[in-house]
Amino acid sequence: MDATHATLTPQQPSPLTASLEDYLETIKMLIDEDPHGHAHTSTIAKRLNVKMPSVTNALGVLHRNGYIHYDTNYPVTLTPLGEHTAKRILRRHHVLSNFLEDILQMKTEEASELACKIEHVISDNFILRLELLSSAITSSDNATELLKRMKQLN
């Protein structure tokens, strides 16, 4: 691995914007889908429906803050910090989507879109509490009527 692929380990990475979190989340999903374990800038642009200069700018920021390995001549890969952060973002999205879909009985597409907006502004503590609440509701016999009434709102 050459110097351009060296892992950056900043003392304190800059907080990520919602947009940068979306890039990191997308990179993680593309890496997981790719048999070689990396993402290409053109695929990132297509998945996020953005132009290449936007991708290049975002990847530069993520690279400088130690979240990804990025060089214009190589595919994008995650650093350990990037992997950890992306998994955290994906978990938030998953928990929120499940709550919105399973408990609030929202349609899948609407639940996913709303989860994508909310995931950037909530804490991990909130996600843990939401997960516990969801589990309690879905395992309760008393919740059956509530879930039926929620579904009627669609």
GROMACS .gro file of N, CA and C in nm:
model
  462
    1MET      N    1   0.085  -0.117   0.000
    1MET     CA    2   0.000   0.000   0.000
    1MET      C    3   0.089   0.123   0.000
    2ASP      N    4   0.066   0.215  -0.093
    2ASP     CA    5   0.150   0.334  -0.102
    2ASP      C    6   0.105   0.441  -0.002
    3ALA      N    7   0.178   0.551   0.000
    3ALA     CA    8   0.152   0.656   0.098
    3ALA      C    9   0.012   0.716   0.084
    4THR      N   10  -0.042   0.719  -0.037
    4THR     CA   11  -0.175   0.777  -0.056
    4THR      C   12  -0.284   0.689   0.003
    5HIS      N   13  -0.252   0.562   0.030
    5HIS     CA   14  -0.348   0.472   0.090
    5HIS      C   15  -0.323   0.450   0.239
    6ALA      N   16  -0.229   0.524   0.295
    6ALA     CA   17  -0.201   0.510   0.437
    6ALA      C   18  -0.323   0.550   0.518
    7THR      N   19  -0.346   0.480   0.627
    7THR     CA   20  -0.460   0.511   0.712
    7THR      C   21  -0.432   0.639   0.789
    8LEU      N   22  -0.523   0.732   0.777
    8LEU     CA   23  -0.514   0.854   0.856
    8LEU      C   24  -0.578   0.827   0.991
    9THR      N   25  -0.514   0.871   1.095
    9THR     CA   26  -0.572   0.854   1.227
    9THR      C   27  -0.567   0.987   1.301
   10PRO      N   28  -0.661   1.075   1.267
   10PRO     CA   29  -0.662   1.204   1.333
   10PRO      C   30  -0.698   1.189   1.480
   11GLN      N   31  -0.652   1.285   1.560
   11GLN     CA   32  -0.683   1.281   1.702
   11GLN      C   33  -0.834   1.290   1.723
   12GLN      N   34  -0.897   1.383   1.656
   12GLN     CA   35  -1.040   1.405   1.671
   12GLN      C   36  -1.099   1.437   1.534
   13PRO      N   37  -1.161   1.339   1.466
   13PRO     CA   38  -1.216   1.369   1.334
   13PRO      C   39  -1.330   1.470   1.347
   14SER      N   40  -1.346   1.548   1.241
   14SER     CA   41  -1.454   1.646   1.238
   14SER      C   42  -1.588   1.574   1.242
   15PRO      N   43  -1.687   1.636   1.306
   15PRO     CA   44  -1.821   1.575   1.305
   15PRO      C   45  -1.872   1.566   1.161
   16LEU      N   46  -1.942   1.461   1.131
   16LEU     CA   47  -1.993   1.441   0.996
   16LEU      C   48  -2.127   1.512   0.978
   17THR      N   49  -2.143   1.572   0.863
   17THR     CA   50  -2.272   1.629   0.826
   17THR      C   51  -2.364   1.515   0.783
   18ALA      N   52  -2.492   1.543   0.770
   18ALA     CA   53  -2.587   1.442   0.723
   18ALA      C   54  -2.546   1.391   0.585
   19SER      N   55  -2.501   1.482   0.500
   19SER     CA   56  -2.459   1.444   0.366
   19SER      C   57  -2.339   1.349   0.370
   20LEU      N   58  -2.240   1.381   0.452
   20LEU     CA   59  -2.122   1.294   0.462
   20LEU      C   60  -2.158   1.159   0.523
   21GLU      N   61  -2.253   1.157   0.616
   21GLU     CA   62  -2.299   1.030   0.671
   21GLU      C   63  -2.365   0.946   0.560
   22ASP      N   64  -2.440   1.013   0.472
   22ASP     CA   65  -2.502   0.941   0.360
   22ASP      C   66  -2.396   0.881   0.268
   23TYR      N   67  -2.288   0.955   0.243
   23TYR     CA   68  -2.179   0.902   0.162
   23TYR      C   69  -2.117   0.780   0.230
   24LEU      N   70  -2.090   0.791   0.359
   24LEU     CA   71  -2.028   0.680   0.432
   24LEU      C   72  -2.119   0.558   0.433
   25GLU      N   73  -2.246   0.579   0.454
   25GLU     CA   74  -2.344   0.471   0.453
   25GLU      C   75  -2.348   0.404   0.315
   26THR      N   76  -2.348   0.483   0.211
   26THR     CA   77  -2.350   0.431   0.074
   26THR      C   78  -2.223   0.353   0.042
   27ILE      N   79  -2.109   0.407   0.082
   27ILE     CA   80  -1.981   0.338   0.059
   27ILE      C   81  -1.983   0.202   0.127
   28LYS      N   82  -2.031   0.197   0.251
   28LYS     CA   83  -2.036   0.070   0.324
   28LYS      C   84  -2.126  -0.030   0.252
   29MET      N   85  -2.242   0.015   0.206
   29MET     CA   86  -2.333  -0.077   0.136
   29MET      C   87  -2.271  -0.127   0.005
   30LEU      N   88  -2.206  -0.038  -0.069
   30LEU     CA   89  -2.143  -0.079  -0.195
   30LEU      C   90  -2.028  -0.175  -0.170
   31ILE      N   91  -1.949  -0.151  -0.067
   31ILE     CA   92  -1.839  -0.241  -0.032
   31ILE      C   93  -1.893  -0.379   0.003
   32ASP      N   94  -2.002  -0.381   0.080
   32ASP     CA   95  -2.061  -0.510   0.119
   32ASP      C   96  -2.118  -0.585  -0.001
   33GLU      N   97  -2.163  -0.512  -0.103
   33GLU     CA   98  -2.219  -0.574  -0.223
   33GLU      C   99  -2.110  -0.619  -0.321
   34ASP      N  100  -1.993  -0.558  -0.313
   34ASP     CA  101  -1.886  -0.582  -0.410
   34ASP      C  102  -1.802  -0.703  -0.372
   35PRO      N  103  -1.777  -0.795  -0.465
   35PRO     CA  104  -1.697  -0.913  -0.431
   35PRO      C  105  -1.552  -0.880  -0.393
   36HIS      N  106  -1.503  -0.763  -0.437
   36HIS     CA  107  -1.366  -0.724  -0.404
   36HIS      C  108  -1.359  -0.633  -0.281
   37GLY      N  109  -1.472  -0.597  -0.225
   37GLY     CA  110  -1.475  -0.519  -0.102
   37GLY      C  111  -1.436  -0.373  -0.117
   38HIS      N  112  -1.476  -0.312  -0.226
   38HIS     CA  113  -1.448  -0.169  -0.242
   38HIS      C  114  -1.561  -0.103  -0.322
   39ALA      N  115  -1.558   0.031  -0.325
   39ALA     CA  116  -1.659   0.107  -0.397
   39ALA      C  117  -1.592   0.197  -0.499
   40HIS      N  118  -1.658   0.217  -0.610
   40HIS     CA  119  -1.607   0.305  -0.715
   40HIS      C  120  -1.681   0.438  -0.711
   41THR      N  121  -1.610   0.545  -0.739
   41THR     CA  122  -1.669   0.678  -0.731
   41THR      C  123  -1.790   0.693  -0.823
   42SER      N  124  -1.783   0.634  -0.941
   42SER     CA  125  -1.897   0.645  -1.034
   42SER      C  126  -2.021   0.577  -0.978
   43THR      N  127  -2.002   0.465  -0.909
   43THR     CA  128  -2.114   0.394  -0.849
   43THR      C  129  -2.172   0.472  -0.732
   44ILE      N  130  -2.085   0.535  -0.655
   44ILE     CA  131  -2.130   0.619  -0.545
   44ILE      C  132  -2.217   0.732  -0.600
   45ALA      N  133  -2.170   0.796  -0.707
   45ALA     CA  134  -2.245   0.906  -0.769
   45ALA      C  135  -2.382   0.859  -0.815
   46LYS      N  136  -2.387   0.744  -0.880
   46LYS     CA  137  -2.515   0.691  -0.928
   46LYS      C  138  -2.608   0.659  -0.812
   47ARG      N  139  -2.556   0.593  -0.710
   47ARG     CA  140  -2.640   0.552  -0.597
   47ARG      C  141  -2.698   0.673  -0.524
   48LEU      N  142  -2.619   0.778  -0.510
   48LEU     CA  143  -2.665   0.897  -0.439
   48LEU      C  144  -2.730   1.000  -0.531
   49ASN      N  145  -2.726   0.971  -0.661
   49ASN     CA  146  -2.783   1.061  -0.761
   49ASN      C  147  -2.722   1.202  -0.752
   50VAL      N  148  -2.589   1.204  -0.750
   50VAL     CA  149  -2.514   1.331  -0.746
   50VAL      C  150  -2.409   1.330  -0.857
   51LYS      N  151  -2.355   1.446  -0.884
   51LYS     CA  152  -2.253   1.460  -0.989
   51LYS      C  153  -2.115   1.426  -0.932
   52MET      N  154  -2.024   1.386  -1.021
   52MET     CA  155  -1.890   1.344  -0.981
   52MET      C  156  -1.814   1.448  -0.899
   53PRO      N  157  -1.819   1.578  -0.931
   53PRO     CA  158  -1.746   1.674  -0.848
   53PRO      C  159  -1.793   1.673  -0.702
   54SER      N  160  -1.922   1.648  -0.680
   54SER     CA  161  -1.973   1.639  -0.543
   54SER      C  162  -1.915   1.517  -0.472
   55VAL      N  163  -1.906   1.406  -0.545
   55VAL     CA  164  -1.849   1.283  -0.488
   55VAL      C  165  -1.701   1.307  -0.454
   56THR      N  166  -1.628   1.365  -0.548
   56THR     CA  167  -1.485   1.390  -0.526
   56THR      C  168  -1.463   1.478  -0.403
   57ASN      N  169  -1.543   1.581  -0.389
   57ASN     CA  170  -1.531   1.671  -0.274
   57ASN      C  171  -1.560   1.596  -0.143
   58ALA      N  172  -1.670   1.523  -0.140
   58ALA     CA  173  -1.708   1.450  -0.019
   58ALA      C  174  -1.604   1.344   0.018
   59LEU      N  175  -1.554   1.272  -0.083
   59LEU     CA  176  -1.453   1.169  -0.055
   59LEU      C  177  -1.325   1.231  -0.002
   60GLY      N  178  -1.291   1.349  -0.052
   60GLY     CA  179  -1.173   1.419   0.000
   60GLY      C  180  -1.187   1.452   0.147
   61VAL      N  181  -1.304   1.499   0.185
   61VAL     CA  182  -1.330   1.532   0.326
   61VAL      C  183  -1.324   1.406   0.411
   62LEU      N  184  -1.391   1.299   0.365
   62LEU     CA  185  -1.390   1.173   0.441
   62LEU      C  186  -1.249   1.117   0.453
   63HIS      N  187  -1.170   1.129   0.349
   63HIS     CA  188  -1.031   1.082   0.351
   63HIS      C  189  -0.948   1.164   0.450
   64ARG      N  190  -0.959   1.296   0.442
   64ARG     CA  191  -0.880   1.383   0.533
   64ARG      C  192  -0.915   1.361   0.679
   65ASN      N  193  -1.038   1.319   0.705
   65ASN     CA  194  -1.079   1.295   0.843
   65ASN      C  195  -1.061   1.150   0.887
   66GLY      N  196  -1.002   1.068   0.800
   66GLY     CA  197  -0.966   0.932   0.840
   66GLY      C  198  -1.074   0.828   0.828
   67TYR      N  199  -1.181   0.856   0.754
   67TYR     CA  200  -1.290   0.759   0.741
   67TYR      C  201  -1.272   0.663   0.625
   68ILE      N  202  -1.201   0.707   0.521
   68ILE     CA  203  -1.185   0.622   0.402
   68ILE      C  204  -1.041   0.630   0.349
   69HIS      N  205  -1.007   0.531   0.268
   69HIS     CA  206  -0.886   0.535   0.187
   69HIS      C  207  -0.933   0.582   0.051
   70TYR      N  208  -0.875   0.689   0.002
   70TYR     CA  209  -0.920   0.743  -0.126
   70TYR      C  210  -0.805   0.801  -0.205
   71ASP      N  211  -0.796   0.758  -0.328
   71ASP     CA  212  -0.700   0.809  -0.426
   71ASP      C  213  -0.772   0.795  -0.559
   72THR      N  214  -0.763   0.896  -0.643
   72THR     CA  215  -0.838   0.894  -0.769
   72THR      C  216  -0.805   0.773  -0.857
   73ASN      N  217  -0.692   0.709  -0.834
   73ASN     CA  218  -0.651   0.594  -0.916
   73ASN      C  219  -0.694   0.459  -0.859
   74TYR      N  220  -0.759   0.460  -0.744
   74TYR     CA  221  -0.797   0.336  -0.676
   74TYR      C  222  -0.942   0.341  -0.629
   75PRO      N  223  -1.004   0.225  -0.610
   75PRO     CA  224  -1.139   0.223  -0.552
   75PRO      C  225  -1.135   0.270  -0.406
   76VAL      N  226  -1.250   0.307  -0.356
   76VAL     CA  227  -1.264   0.356  -0.219
   76VAL      C  228  -1.280   0.238  -0.124
   77THR      N  229  -1.210   0.244  -0.012
   77THR     CA  230  -1.228   0.146   0.096
   77THR      C  231  -1.242   0.223   0.227
   78LEU      N  232  -1.294   0.156   0.327
   78LEU     CA  233  -1.314   0.217   0.458
   78LEU      C  234  -1.194   0.191   0.549
   79THR      N  235  -1.163   0.288   0.632
   79THR     CA  236  -1.066   0.268   0.739
   79THR      C  237  -1.141   0.202   0.855
   80PRO      N  238  -1.073   0.158   0.958
   80PRO     CA  239  -1.146   0.104   1.074
   80PRO      C  240  -1.244   0.206   1.133
   81LEU      N  241  -1.205   0.333   1.140
   81LEU     CA  242  -1.294   0.438   1.188
   81LEU      C  243  -1.416   0.450   1.096
   82GLY      N  244  -1.394   0.447   0.966
   82GLY     CA  245  -1.504   0.455   0.870
   82GLY      C  246  -1.598   0.337   0.880
   83GLU      N  247  -1.541   0.218   0.895
   83GLU     CA  248  -1.621   0.096   0.909
   83GLU      C  249  -1.710   0.104   1.033
   84HIS      N  250  -1.651   0.143   1.145
   84HIS     CA  251  -1.726   0.155   1.271
   84HIS      C  252  -1.838   0.258   1.258
   85THR      N  253  -1.806   0.373   1.202
   85THR     CA  254  -1.904   0.482   1.189
   85THR      C  255  -2.015   0.442   1.092
   86ALA      N  256  -1.981   0.382   0.980
   86ALA     CA  257  -2.082   0.339   0.883
   86ALA      C  258  -2.176   0.235   0.943
   87LYS      N  259  -2.123   0.141   1.018
   87LYS     CA  260  -2.207   0.040   1.082
   87LYS      C  261  -2.304   0.105   1.180
   88ARG      N  262  -2.257   0.206   1.252
   88ARG     CA  263  -2.341   0.278   1.347
   88ARG      C  264  -2.456   0.350   1.273
   89ILE      N  265  -2.424   0.413   1.163
   89ILE     CA  266  -2.525   0.484   1.084
   89ILE      C  267  -2.627   0.385   1.028
   90LEU      N  268  -2.579   0.274   0.974
   90LEU     CA  269  -2.669   0.172   0.918
   90LEU      C  270  -2.759   0.112   1.025
   91ARG      N  271  -2.705   0.094   1.144
   91ARG     CA  272  -2.785   0.040   1.255
   91ARG      C  273  -2.897   0.137   1.290
   92ARG      N  274  -2.865   0.266   1.298
   92ARG     CA  275  -2.967   0.367   1.327
   92ARG      C  276  -3.078   0.360   1.222
   93HIS      N  277  -3.038   0.353   1.095
   93HIS     CA  278  -3.136   0.348   0.986
   93HIS      C  279  -3.224   0.223   1.000
   94HIS      N  280  -3.163   0.111   1.027
   94HIS     CA  281  -3.236  -0.015   1.039
   94HIS      C  282  -3.336  -0.011   1.155
   95VAL      N  283  -3.292   0.034   1.271
   95VAL     CA  284  -3.380   0.040   1.388
   95VAL      C  285  -3.496   0.136   1.362
   96LEU      N  286  -3.466   0.253   1.307
   96LEU     CA  287  -3.571   0.350   1.277
   96LEU      C  288  -3.669   0.296   1.173
   97SER      N  289  -3.617   0.240   1.065
   97SER     CA  290  -3.704   0.184   0.961
   97SER      C  291  -3.796   0.078   1.018
   98ASN      N  292  -3.739  -0.011   1.099
   98ASN     CA  293  -3.820  -0.117   1.158
   98ASN      C  294  -3.928  -0.062   1.250
   99PHE      N  295  -3.894   0.039   1.330
   99PHE     CA  296  -3.992   0.099   1.419
   99PHE      C  297  -4.105   0.164   1.338
  100LEU      N  298  -4.067   0.241   1.239
  100LEU     CA  299  -4.167   0.310   1.158
  100LEU      C  300  -4.255   0.212   1.081
  101GLU      N  301  -4.196   0.106   1.033
  101GLU     CA  302  -4.270   0.008   0.954
  101GLU      C  303  -4.349  -0.090   1.042
  102ASP      N  304  -4.282  -0.146   1.142
  102ASP     CA  305  -4.344  -0.251   1.224
  102ASP      C  306  -4.437  -0.198   1.332
  103ILE      N  307  -4.399  -0.089   1.396
  103ILE     CA  308  -4.479  -0.036   1.506
  103ILE      C  309  -4.578   0.070   1.457
  104LEU      N  310  -4.529   0.167   1.382
  104LEU     CA  311  -4.617   0.273   1.334
  104LEU      C  312  -4.690   0.235   1.204
  105GLN      N  313  -4.657   0.116   1.151
  105GLN     CA  314  -4.726   0.060   1.035
  105GLN      C  315  -4.719   0.150   0.912
  106MET      N  316  -4.605   0.215   0.892
  106MET     CA  317  -4.585   0.298   0.773
  106MET      C  318  -4.543   0.210   0.657
  107LYS      N  319  -4.569   0.255   0.537
  107LYS     CA  320  -4.527   0.181   0.419
  107LYS      C  321  -4.375   0.178   0.414
  108THR      N  322  -4.319   0.071   0.359
  108THR     CA  323  -4.175   0.049   0.357
  108THR      C  324  -4.097   0.166   0.299
  109GLU      N  325  -4.137   0.213   0.185
  109GLU     CA  326  -4.064   0.322   0.120
  109GLU      C  327  -4.068   0.450   0.204
  110GLU      N  328  -4.185   0.482   0.256
  110GLU     CA  329  -4.198   0.602   0.339
  110GLU      C  330  -4.116   0.588   0.467
  111ALA      N  331  -4.120   0.470   0.527
  111ALA     CA  332  -4.043   0.445   0.649
  111ALA      C  333  -3.893   0.462   0.625
  112SER      N  334  -3.846   0.408   0.514
  112SER     CA  335  -3.704   0.417   0.481
  112SER      C  336  -3.661   0.562   0.455
  113GLU      N  337  -3.743   0.636   0.381
  113GLU     CA  338  -3.711   0.777   0.352
  113GLU      C  339  -3.707   0.860   0.480
  114LEU      N  340  -3.805   0.838   0.567
  114LEU     CA  341  -3.810   0.913   0.692
  114LEU      C  342  -3.694   0.874   0.784
  115ALA      N  343  -3.663   0.745   0.788
  115ALA     CA  344  -3.550   0.698   0.869
  115ALA      C  345  -3.421   0.763   0.823
  116CYS      N  346  -3.405   0.779   0.693
  116CYS     CA  347  -3.284   0.840   0.638
  116CYS      C  348  -3.270   0.985   0.684
  117LYS      N  349  -3.381   1.054   0.700
  117LYS     CA  350  -3.377   1.192   0.748
  117LYS      C  351  -3.349   1.200   0.898
  118ILE      N  352  -3.411   1.111   0.973
  118ILE     CA  353  -3.402   1.114   1.120
  118ILE      C  354  -3.267   1.061   1.170
  119GLU      N  355  -3.211   0.964   1.101
  119GLU     CA  356  -3.091   0.894   1.150
  119GLU      C  357  -2.974   0.988   1.179
  120HIS      N  358  -2.973   1.105   1.118
  120HIS     CA  359  -2.860   1.197   1.131
  120HIS      C  360  -2.869   1.285   1.256
  121VAL      N  361  -2.984   1.290   1.319
  121VAL     CA  362  -3.001   1.385   1.429
  121VAL      C  363  -3.031   1.319   1.564
  122ILE      N  364  -3.025   1.189   1.569
  122ILE     CA  365  -3.055   1.121   1.695
  122ILE      C  366  -2.929   1.056   1.752
  123SER      N  367  -2.933   1.032   1.879
  123SER     CA  368  -2.816   0.974   1.947
  123SER      C  369  -2.826   0.821   1.950
  124ASP      N  370  -2.713   0.760   1.979
  124ASP     CA  371  -2.710   0.615   1.993
  124ASP      C  372  -2.795   0.572   2.114
  125ASN      N  373  -2.798   0.657   2.217
  125ASN     CA  374  -2.879   0.630   2.335
  125ASN      C  375  -3.028   0.624   2.296
  126PHE      N  376  -3.071   0.716   2.212
  126PHE     CA  377  -3.210   0.716   2.166
  126PHE      C  378  -3.240   0.588   2.088
  127ILE      N  379  -3.149   0.549   2.002
  127ILE     CA  380  -3.168   0.426   1.922
  127ILE      C  381  -3.182   0.305   2.013
  128LEU      N  382  -3.099   0.297   2.114
  128LEU     CA  383  -3.108   0.185   2.209
  128LEU      C  384  -3.245   0.183   2.275
  129ARG      N  385  -3.292   0.299   2.319
  129ARG     CA  386  -3.423   0.308   2.384
  129ARG      C  387  -3.536   0.273   2.287
  130LEU      N  388  -3.525   0.317   2.164
  130LEU     CA  389  -3.626   0.287   2.063
  130LEU      C  390  -3.629   0.137   2.033
  131GLU      N  391  -3.513   0.078   2.030
  131GLU     CA  392  -3.503  -0.067   2.007
  131GLU      C  393  -3.569  -0.144   2.120
  132LEU      N  394  -3.544  -0.102   2.244
  132LEU     CA  395  -3.606  -0.167   2.360
  132LEU      C  396  -3.758  -0.150   2.357
  133LEU      N  397  -3.804  -0.031   2.325
  133LEU     CA  398  -3.947  -0.005   2.317
  133LEU      C  399  -4.011  -0.090   2.207
  134SER      N  400  -3.948  -0.096   2.092
  134SER     CA  401  -4.001  -0.177   1.981
  134SER      C  402  -4.013  -0.323   2.020
  135SER      N  403  -3.911  -0.372   2.086
  135SER     CA  404  -3.912  -0.512   2.130
  135SER      C  405  -4.024  -0.538   2.229
  136ALA      N  406  -4.042  -0.445   2.323
  136ALA     CA  407  -4.149  -0.461   2.423
  136ALA      C  408  -4.286  -0.459   2.357
  137ILE      N  409  -4.305  -0.370   2.262
  137ILE     CA  410  -4.435  -0.359   2.195
  137ILE      C  411  -4.464  -0.484   2.113
  138THR      N  412  -4.367  -0.528   2.034
  138THR     CA  413  -4.393  -0.642   1.947
  138THR      C  414  -4.407  -0.774   2.023
  139SER      N  415  -4.356  -0.779   2.144
  139SER     CA  416  -4.368  -0.904   2.220
  139SER      C  417  -4.488  -0.900   2.315
  140SER      N  418  -4.561  -0.791   2.318
  140SER     CA  419  -4.675  -0.776   2.408
  140SER      C  420  -4.803  -0.822   2.341
  141ASP      N  421  -4.881  -0.902   2.412
  141ASP     CA  422  -5.012  -0.943   2.360
  141ASP      C  423  -5.107  -0.824   2.351
  142ASN      N  424  -5.087  -0.726   2.436
  142ASN     CA  425  -5.173  -0.608   2.439
  142ASN      C  426  -5.149  -0.517   2.319
  143ALA      N  427  -5.041  -0.535   2.248
  143ALA     CA  428  -5.007  -0.446   2.137
  143ALA      C  429  -5.082  -0.480   2.008
  144THR      N  430  -5.144  -0.594   2.002
  144THR     CA  431  -5.212  -0.637   1.880
  144THR      C  432  -5.314  -0.533   1.832
  145GLU      N  433  -5.396  -0.486   1.923
  145GLU     CA  434  -5.499  -0.387   1.886
  145GLU      C  435  -5.435  -0.255   1.843
  146LEU      N  436  -5.333  -0.214   1.912
  146LEU     CA  437  -5.263  -0.091   1.876
  146LEU      C  438  -5.206  -0.101   1.735
  147LEU      N  439  -5.140  -0.212   1.704
  147LEU     CA  440  -5.080  -0.231   1.572
  147LEU      C  441  -5.187  -0.234   1.463
  148LYS      N  442  -5.302  -0.293   1.492
  148LYS     CA  443  -5.412  -0.294   1.394
  148LYS      C  444  -5.460  -0.152   1.367
  149ARG      N  445  -5.475  -0.074   1.473
  149ARG     CA  446  -5.523   0.064   1.457
  149ARG      C  447  -5.421   0.149   1.380
  150MET      N  448  -5.293   0.127   1.404
  150MET     CA  449  -5.189   0.200   1.331
  150MET      C  450  -5.196   0.167   1.182
  151LYS      N  451  -5.217   0.040   1.152
  151LYS     CA  452  -5.221  -0.003   1.013
  151LYS      C  453  -5.339   0.063   0.939
  152GLN      N  454  -5.448   0.087   1.009
  152GLN     CA  455  -5.565   0.150   0.947
  152GLN      C  456  -5.538   0.295   0.907
  153LEU      N  457  -5.435   0.355   0.959
  153LEU     CA  458  -5.401   0.493   0.925
  153LEU      C  459  -5.341   0.506   0.786
  154ASN      N  460  -5.299   0.395   0.727
  154ASN     CA  461  -5.238   0.401   0.593
  154ASN      C  462  -5.337   0.436   0.488
   0.00000   0.00000   0.00000
